[in-house]
CSV table of C-alpha atoms in Angstrom, one decimal:
chain,number,residue,atom,x,y,z
A,1,LEU,CA,-7.2,2.9,-19.7
A,2,PRO,CA,-10.4,4.5,-20.1
A,3,SER,CA,-8.9,7.2,-22.5
A,4,ARG,CA,-7.0,4.5,-24.5
A,5,GLU,CA,-10.2,2.5,-24.8
A,6,GLN,CA,-12.0,5.8,-26.2
A,7,GLU,CA,-8.9,6.5,-28.6
A,8,ARG,CA,-9.3,3.2,-29.9
A,9,GLY,CA,-13.2,2.9,-30.2
A,10,ILE,CA,-13.3,0.0,-27.9
A,11,ALA,CA,-16.9,0.0,-26.3
A,12,LEU,CA,-16.4,-1.8,-23.3
A,13,PRO,CA,-20.0,-2.5,-22.4
A,14,GLU,CA,-20.6,-4.2,-25.7
A,15,LEU,CA,-17.2,-6.4,-25.5
A,16,PRO,CA,-18.4,-10.3,-24.8
A,17,GLU,CA,-17.8,-11.7,-21.3
A,18,GLY,CA,-14.4,-13.5,-20.8
A,19,GLU,CA,-12.0,-14.6,-18.4
A,20,TRP,CA,-8.7,-13.1,-17.3
A,21,ASP,CA,-6.0,-15.2,-17.6
A,22,VAL,CA,-4.2,-16.3,-14.1
A,23,PRO,CA,-2.6,-14.5,-12.1
A,24,LEU,CA,-4.5,-11.4,-13.5
A,25,GLY,CA,-7.9,-12.8,-12.9
A,26,LEU,CA,-7.3,-14.1,-9.4
A,27,GLY,CA,-7.3,-11.0,-6.7
A,28,SER,CA,-8.0,-10.5,-3.3
A,29,GLY,CA,-9.8,-7.9,-1.2
A,30,ALA,CA,-6.4,-6.6,-0.2
A,31,ALA,CA,-5.4,-6.2,-3.8
A,32,GLY,CA,-8.2,-3.7,-4.5
A,33,LEU,CA,-7.2,-1.8,-1.7
A,34,PHE,CA,-3.8,-0.7,-3.4
A,35,GLY,CA,-5.9,1.8,-5.4
A,36,THR,CA,-6.5,4.0,-2.3
A,37,THR,CA,-4.0,6.0,0.2
A,38,GLY,CA,-3.3,3.6,3.3
A,39,GLY,CA,-4.6,0.4,1.2
A,40,VAL,CA,-0.8,-0.9,0.7
A,41,MET,CA,-0.5,-0.3,4.5
A,42,GLU,CA,-3.8,-2.3,5.5
A,43,ALA,CA,-3.0,-5.0,3.0
A,44,ALA,CA,0.7,-5.9,4.3
A,45,LEU,CA,-0.7,-5.6,7.8
A,46,ARG,CA,-3.2,-8.5,7.5
A,47,THR,CA,-0.6,-10.6,6.1
A,48,ALA,CA,1.9,-9.7,8.8
A,49,TYR,CA,-0.5,-10.1,11.8
A,50,GLU,CA,-1.5,-13.6,10.7
A,51,ILE,CA,2.1,-14.8,10.0
A,52,VAL,CA,3.5,-13.6,13.2
A,53,THR,CA,0.5,-14.4,15.3
A,54,LYS,CA,-0.7,-17.4,13.6
A,55,ALA,CA,-4.1,-16.3,13.7
A,56,ALA,CA,-6.4,-14.1,12.1
A,57,ALA,CA,-7.5,-10.4,13.0
A,58,ALA,CA,-10.9,-10.3,14.5
A,59,ALA,CA,-11.6,-7.6,11.6
A,60,PRO,CA,-9.3,-7.7,8.9
A,61,HIS,CA,-9.9,-3.7,7.8
A,62,LEU,CA,-7.7,-1.1,9.9
A,63,SER,CA,-9.9,1.5,10.0
A,64,GLU,CA,-7.4,4.0,11.4
A,65,VAL,CA,-5.4,4.0,8.2
A,66,ARG,CA,-8.5,4.7,6.0
A,67,GLY,CA,-10.1,8.2,4.9
A,68,MET,CA,-8.9,11.4,3.3
A,69,ASP,CA,-6.9,12.6,6.1
A,70,GLY,CA,-3.3,14.0,4.9
A,71,ILE,CA,-1.8,11.7,7.6
A,72,LYS,CA,-3.0,9.1,9.4
A,73,GLU,CA,-1.5,6.7,12.6
A,74,ALA,CA,-2.4,3.7,14.1
A,75,SER,CA,-1.0,1.0,16.4
A,76,VAL,CA,-1.4,-2.5,16.1
A,77,GLN,CA,-0.3,-5.0,18.8
A,78,LEU,CA,1.1,-8.1,17.9
A,79,VAL,CA,1.8,-11.1,20.2
A,80,PRO,CA,3.5,-13.7,18.5
A,81,ALA,CA,2.7,-17.5,18.6
A,82,GLU,CA,4.3,-19.6,21.1
A,83,GLY,CA,7.7,-21.2,20.1
A,84,SER,CA,8.2,-19.3,16.7
A,85,ARG,CA,11.3,-17.1,15.7
A,86,PHE,CA,9.1,-14.2,16.2
A,87,ALA,CA,8.6,-14.9,19.7
A,88,GLU,CA,12.1,-15.5,20.4
A,89,LEU,CA,12.8,-11.8,18.8
A,90,VAL,CA,10.3,-10.4,20.8
A,91,ALA,CA,11.6,-11.9,24.0
A,92,ALA,CA,15.3,-10.9,23.2
A,93,ARG,CA,13.7,-7.3,22.4
A,94,LEU,CA,11.8,-7.2,26.1
A,95,LYS,CA,15.1,-8.5,27.7
A,96,GLY,CA,17.4,-6.2,26.2
A,97,SER,CA,20.7,-5.4,27.7
A,98,ALA,CA,22.5,-2.6,29.6
A,99,GLU,CA,25.1,-2.5,26.9
A,100,ALA,CA,22.6,-1.8,24.4
A,101,ALA,CA,20.6,0.6,26.1
A,102,ALA,CA,23.8,2.6,26.8
A,103,ALA,CA,24.8,2.3,23.1
A,104,ALA,CA,21.4,3.6,22.1
A,105,SER,CA,21.8,6.4,24.8
A,106,VAL,CA,25.2,7.6,23.4
A,107,ALA,CA,23.8,7.4,20.0
A,108,ALA,CA,20.8,9.4,20.7
A,109,GLY,CA,22.7,11.8,22.3
A,110,GLY,CA,25.4,12.4,19.5
A,111,ALA,CA,22.3,12.9,17.3
A,112,ALA,CA,20.4,15.2,19.5
A,113,SER,CA,21.3,18.4,18.0
A,114,ALA,CA,20.5,17.4,14.3
A,115,ALA,CA,17.2,15.9,15.7
A,116,ALA,CA,16.2,19.2,17.2
A,117,ALA,CA,16.6,20.9,14.1
A,118,GLY,CA,14.4,18.3,12.2
A,119,GLN,CA,17.6,17.1,10.2
A,120,GLY,CA,19.6,14.3,9.7
A,121,ALA,CA,18.8,10.4,9.7
A,122,ILE,CA,15.7,9.2,11.5
A,123,GLN,CA,16.2,7.2,14.5
A,124,TRP,CA,14.7,4.0,14.9
A,125,ASP,CA,14.4,2.3,18.5
A,126,GLY,CA,13.8,-1.1,17.1
A,127,GLY,CA,10.2,-1.2,17.9
A,128,GLN,CA,8.1,-0.9,21.3
A,129,GLY,CA,7.5,-3.9,23.2
A,130,PHE,CA,5.1,-4.8,25.9
A,131,SER,CA,4.4,-7.3,28.5
A,132,ARG,CA,1.0,-8.5,29.4
A,133,GLU,CA,-0.6,-9.7,32.7
A,134,ASP,CA,-0.4,-13.3,31.5
A,135,GLY,CA,3.4,-13.3,30.8
A,136,LYS,CA,3.2,-12.9,27.1
A,137,GLY,CA,5.1,-10.3,25.6
A,138,GLY,CA,4.5,-8.8,22.1
A,139,LEU,CA,5.4,-5.6,20.0
A,140,THR,CA,3.5,-2.6,19.2
A,141,LEU,CA,3.6,-2.0,15.7
A,142,ARG,CA,3.5,1.8,15.2
A,143,VAL,CA,2.3,3.0,11.5
A,144,ALA,CA,1.5,6.2,9.8
A,145,VAL,CA,0.3,6.9,6.2
A,146,ALA,CA,1.1,10.0,4.4
A,147,ASN,CA,-1.3,11.1,1.2
A,148,GLY,CA,1.0,13.3,-1.0
A,149,LEU,CA,4.5,14.4,-0.6
A,150,GLY,CA,3.4,18.0,1.3
A,151,ASN,CA,2.2,15.7,4.0
A,152,ALA,CA,5.3,13.1,3.8
A,153,LYS,CA,7.4,16.1,4.5
A,154,LYS,CA,5.5,16.7,7.4
A,155,LEU,CA,5.6,13.5,8.9
A,156,ILE,CA,9.4,13.2,7.7
A,157,THR,CA,10.2,16.0,9.6
A,158,LYS,CA,8.2,14.8,12.8
A,159,MET,CA,10.2,11.7,12.6
A,160,GLN,CA,13.6,13.4,12.2
A,161,SER,CA,13.0,15.5,15.1
A,162,GLY,CA,11.9,12.7,17.4
A,163,GLU,CA,8.9,14.0,17.8
A,164,ALA,CA,7.2,10.8,16.5
A,165,LYS,CA,8.3,7.4,15.7
A,166,PHE,CA,7.1,4.8,13.6
A,167,ASP,CA,7.9,1.2,12.4
A,168,PHE,CA,5.9,1.2,9.1
A,169,VAL,CA,5.3,4.3,7.0
A,170,GLU,CA,3.2,4.4,3.7
A,171,ILE,CA,3.7,7.4,1.5
A,172,MET,CA,0.9,7.6,-1.3
A,173,SER,CA,1.8,9.7,-4.1
A,174,ALA,CA,0.7,8.6,-7.3
A,175,SER,CA,1.1,10.7,-10.7
A,176,PRO,CA,-0.9,13.4,-11.3
A,177,ALA,CA,-4.7,12.4,-12.1
A,178,PRO,CA,-7.2,13.9,-13.9
A,179,PRO,CA,-8.8,17.2,-11.7
A,180,THR,CA,-11.4,15.9,-9.4
A,181,SER,CA,-13.2,17.1,-6.4
A,182,ARG,CA,-12.6,15.8,-2.9
A,183,CYS,CA,-15.9,14.2,-3.1
A,184,ALA,CA,-15.6,12.4,-5.8
A,185,ALA,CA,-12.2,11.1,-4.7
A,186,ALA,CA,-14.0,10.1,-1.5
A,187,LYS,CA,-16.7,8.0,-3.7
A,188,ARG,CA,-14.0,6.2,-5.6
A,189,GLN,CA,-12.2,5.3,-2.2
A,190,ALA,CA,-15.7,4.0,-0.9
A,191,ALA,CA,-16.1,2.0,-4.0
A,192,LEU,CA,-12.5,0.3,-3.5
A,193,TYR,CA,-13.6,-0.3,0.2
A,194,ASP,CA,-17.0,-2.1,-0.9
A,195,LEU,CA,-14.9,-4.2,-3.4
A,196,ASP,CA,-12.7,-5.3,-0.5
A,197,GLU,CA,-15.6,-6.8,1.2
A,198,ARG,CA,-16.9,-8.7,-1.5
A,199,PRO,CA,-14.1,-11.3,-2.1
A,200,ALA,CA,-13.9,-14.7,-0.2
A,201,LEU,CA,-10.2,-13.9,-0.2
A,202,ARG,CA,-9.3,-10.9,2.0
A,203,ARG,CA,-5.8,-11.1,2.5
A,204,SER,CA,-2.9,-11.1,-0.2
A,205,HIS,CA,-1.3,-14.5,0.9
A,206,GLU,CA,-4.5,-16.3,0.9
A,207,ASN,CA,-4.3,-15.9,-3.1
A,208,PRO,CA,-3.4,-19.4,-4.7
A,209,ALA,CA,-1.9,-17.6,-7.5
A,210,VAL,CA,0.5,-15.9,-5.3
A,211,GLY,CA,1.4,-19.3,-3.6
A,212,GLN,CA,1.9,-20.7,-6.9
A,213,ILE,CA,4.5,-18.0,-8.0
A,214,TYR,CA,6.6,-18.2,-4.6
A,215,ALA,CA,6.6,-22.2,-4.9
A,216,GLU,CA,7.6,-22.5,-8.7
A,217,PHE,CA,9.5,-19.5,-9.1
A,218,LEU,CA,10.3,-17.1,-6.4
A,219,GLY,CA,11.1,-19.4,-3.3
A,220,GLU,CA,10.4,-18.4,0.2
A,221,PRO,CA,9.0,-14.8,1.0
A,222,LEU,CA,12.3,-12.4,1.3
A,223,SER,CA,14.6,-14.9,-0.5
A,224,HIS,CA,17.3,-13.6,-2.4
A,225,ARG,CA,15.5,-13.7,-5.9
A,226,ALA,CA,12.2,-12.1,-4.3
A,227,HIS,CA,14.4,-9.5,-2.9
A,228,GLU,CA,16.4,-9.0,-6.4
A,229,LEU,CA,12.8,-8.8,-8.3
A,230,LEU,CA,10.4,-7.3,-6.0
A,231,HIS,CA,12.1,-4.9,-3.7
A,232,THR,CA,13.2,-1.3,-5.1
A,233,HIS,CA,16.0,1.0,-3.1
A,234,TYR,CA,15.6,4.6,-3.3
A,235,VAL,CA,18.5,5.9,-5.6
A,236,ALA,CA,19.3,9.8,-6.4
A,237,GLY,CA,18.3,10.6,-9.9
A,238,GLY,CA,15.9,7.6,-10.1
A,239,VAL,CA,17.9,5.1,-11.7
A,240,GLU,CA,19.3,2.0,-10.0
A,241,GLU,CA,22.5,0.7,-11.7
A,242,LYS,CA,22.2,-3.3,-12.1
A,243,ASP,CA,25.6,-5.3,-11.3
A,244,GLU,CA,25.8,-7.0,-15.1
A,245,LYS,CA,28.0,-9.6,-13.6
A,246,LYS,CA,24.8,-11.1,-11.9
């Protein structure tokens, strides 16, 4: 954007003050975090935590996924609100069944040789459940952030071999940026963290513009229309063919 402004002779500091149109002018602290590694993860977990537990986290930031390290790991414990559908899912997960355990064991055994070699599909165990002393159960969400494709390969290899298990992974690999020092990148990251602290809205779902577009157009989160328009899928070659009959 700065280069475009320079090409067209636009002196940004000299432009008159104005207001952005909605929804571009209304953002949350979480939105600003998208510009740095781990930011998408942190923003999503803020909303997920509140939806599942029906309570805001004591601290909205997740320091474990912040910083310049190539691979960052963290765990977040979620205790669903009583009577919610999430509580039912967790209870079923904790209870389990002998049949499911046996099936999982067979599946894991069949993939053991490929996993040991760091090849084949990643085996996901459905999440790690726990029971507290007060009898309430929950899930420990295991998360990881990889900064750059080199670190992404290392993380995927660990997951394929079974050395590490994660429920949510973010891979930050933006298009090549102008050459910059690690120190300059760290300062930019710190500036984004500072911007996150300023707004009254810290979580994505608190943004009224987001609520409005769901209410008037997308329907509820994960609806068919929201999935069709907002979700993407990996396709070899990078082009996804659309069904023209839809």
